[in-house]
GROMACS .gro file of C-alpha atoms in nm:
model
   67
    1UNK     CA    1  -1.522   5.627  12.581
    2UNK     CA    2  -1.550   5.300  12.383
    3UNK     CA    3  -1.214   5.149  12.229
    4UNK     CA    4  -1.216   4.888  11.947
    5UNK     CA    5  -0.971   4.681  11.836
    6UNK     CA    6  -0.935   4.695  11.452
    7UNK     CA    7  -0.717   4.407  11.273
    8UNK     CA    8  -0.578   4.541  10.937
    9UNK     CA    9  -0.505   4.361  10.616
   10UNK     CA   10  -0.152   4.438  10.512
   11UNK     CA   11   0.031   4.301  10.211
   12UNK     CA   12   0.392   4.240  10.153
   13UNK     CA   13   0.539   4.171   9.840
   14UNK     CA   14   0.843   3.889   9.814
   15UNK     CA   15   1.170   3.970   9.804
   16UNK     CA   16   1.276   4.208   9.476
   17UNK     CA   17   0.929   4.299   9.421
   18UNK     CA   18   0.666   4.561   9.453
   19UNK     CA   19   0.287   4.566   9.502
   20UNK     CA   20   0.125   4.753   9.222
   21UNK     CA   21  -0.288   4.873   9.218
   22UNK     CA   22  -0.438   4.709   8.907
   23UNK     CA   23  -0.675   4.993   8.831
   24UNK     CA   24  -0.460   5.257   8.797
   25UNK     CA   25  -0.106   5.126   8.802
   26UNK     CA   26  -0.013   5.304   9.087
   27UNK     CA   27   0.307   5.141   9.292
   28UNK     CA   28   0.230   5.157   9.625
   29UNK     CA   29   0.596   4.999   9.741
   30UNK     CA   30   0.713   4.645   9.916
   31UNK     CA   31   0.444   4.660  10.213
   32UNK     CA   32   0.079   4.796  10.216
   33UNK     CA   33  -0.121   4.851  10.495
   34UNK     CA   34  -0.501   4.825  10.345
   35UNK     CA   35  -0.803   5.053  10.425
   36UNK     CA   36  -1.011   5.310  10.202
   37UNK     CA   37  -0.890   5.543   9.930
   38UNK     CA   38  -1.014   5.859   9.860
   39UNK     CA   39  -0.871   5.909   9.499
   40UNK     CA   40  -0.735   5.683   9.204
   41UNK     CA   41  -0.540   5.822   8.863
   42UNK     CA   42  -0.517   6.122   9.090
   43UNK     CA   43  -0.950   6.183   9.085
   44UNK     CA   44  -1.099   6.215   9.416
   45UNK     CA   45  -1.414   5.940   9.408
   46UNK     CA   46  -1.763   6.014   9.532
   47UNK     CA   47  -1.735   5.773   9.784
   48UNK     CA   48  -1.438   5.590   9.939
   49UNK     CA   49  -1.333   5.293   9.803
   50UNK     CA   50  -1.242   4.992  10.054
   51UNK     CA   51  -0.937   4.834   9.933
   52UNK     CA   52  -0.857   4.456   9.882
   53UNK     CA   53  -0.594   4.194   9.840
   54UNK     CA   54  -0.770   4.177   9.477
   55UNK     CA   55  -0.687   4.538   9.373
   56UNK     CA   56  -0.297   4.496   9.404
   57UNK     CA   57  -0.050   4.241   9.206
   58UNK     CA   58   0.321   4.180   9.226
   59UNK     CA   59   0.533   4.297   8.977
   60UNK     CA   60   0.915   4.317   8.996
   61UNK     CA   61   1.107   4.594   9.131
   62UNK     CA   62   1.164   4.879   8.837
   63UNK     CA   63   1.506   4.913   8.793
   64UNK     CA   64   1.469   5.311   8.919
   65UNK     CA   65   1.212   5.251   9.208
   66UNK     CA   66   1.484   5.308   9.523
   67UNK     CA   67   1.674   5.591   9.276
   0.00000   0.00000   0.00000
């Protein structure tokens, strides 16, 4: 058996905000840990997409996100 060690890219948004995926607006929450996704606007893709510190932006907290 062969064990790797695999370092993930997470992202954390500041303090009142959220991290949101440019392509399809999704809000993925305060913290993100990044790897592939198998769907975006709710279509399964072809082939997985590897997700990046590109694809997400900050945006501040919506008013009804913790409702």
């Amino acid at each position: 058996m062969k064990t790797e060690k695999v370092t993930m890219t997470v992202l954390k948004a500041a303090e009142g905000k959220v991290l949101r995926r440019i392509s399809d607006g999704w809000i993925a929450g305060t913290e993100i840990y990044l790897g592939y996704t198998y769907y975006l606007n709710s279509t399964k893709l072809v082939e997985p997409l590897l997700e990046l510190p590109e694809h997400y932006e900050e945006i501040d907290m919506p008013e009804d996100y913790l409702k």
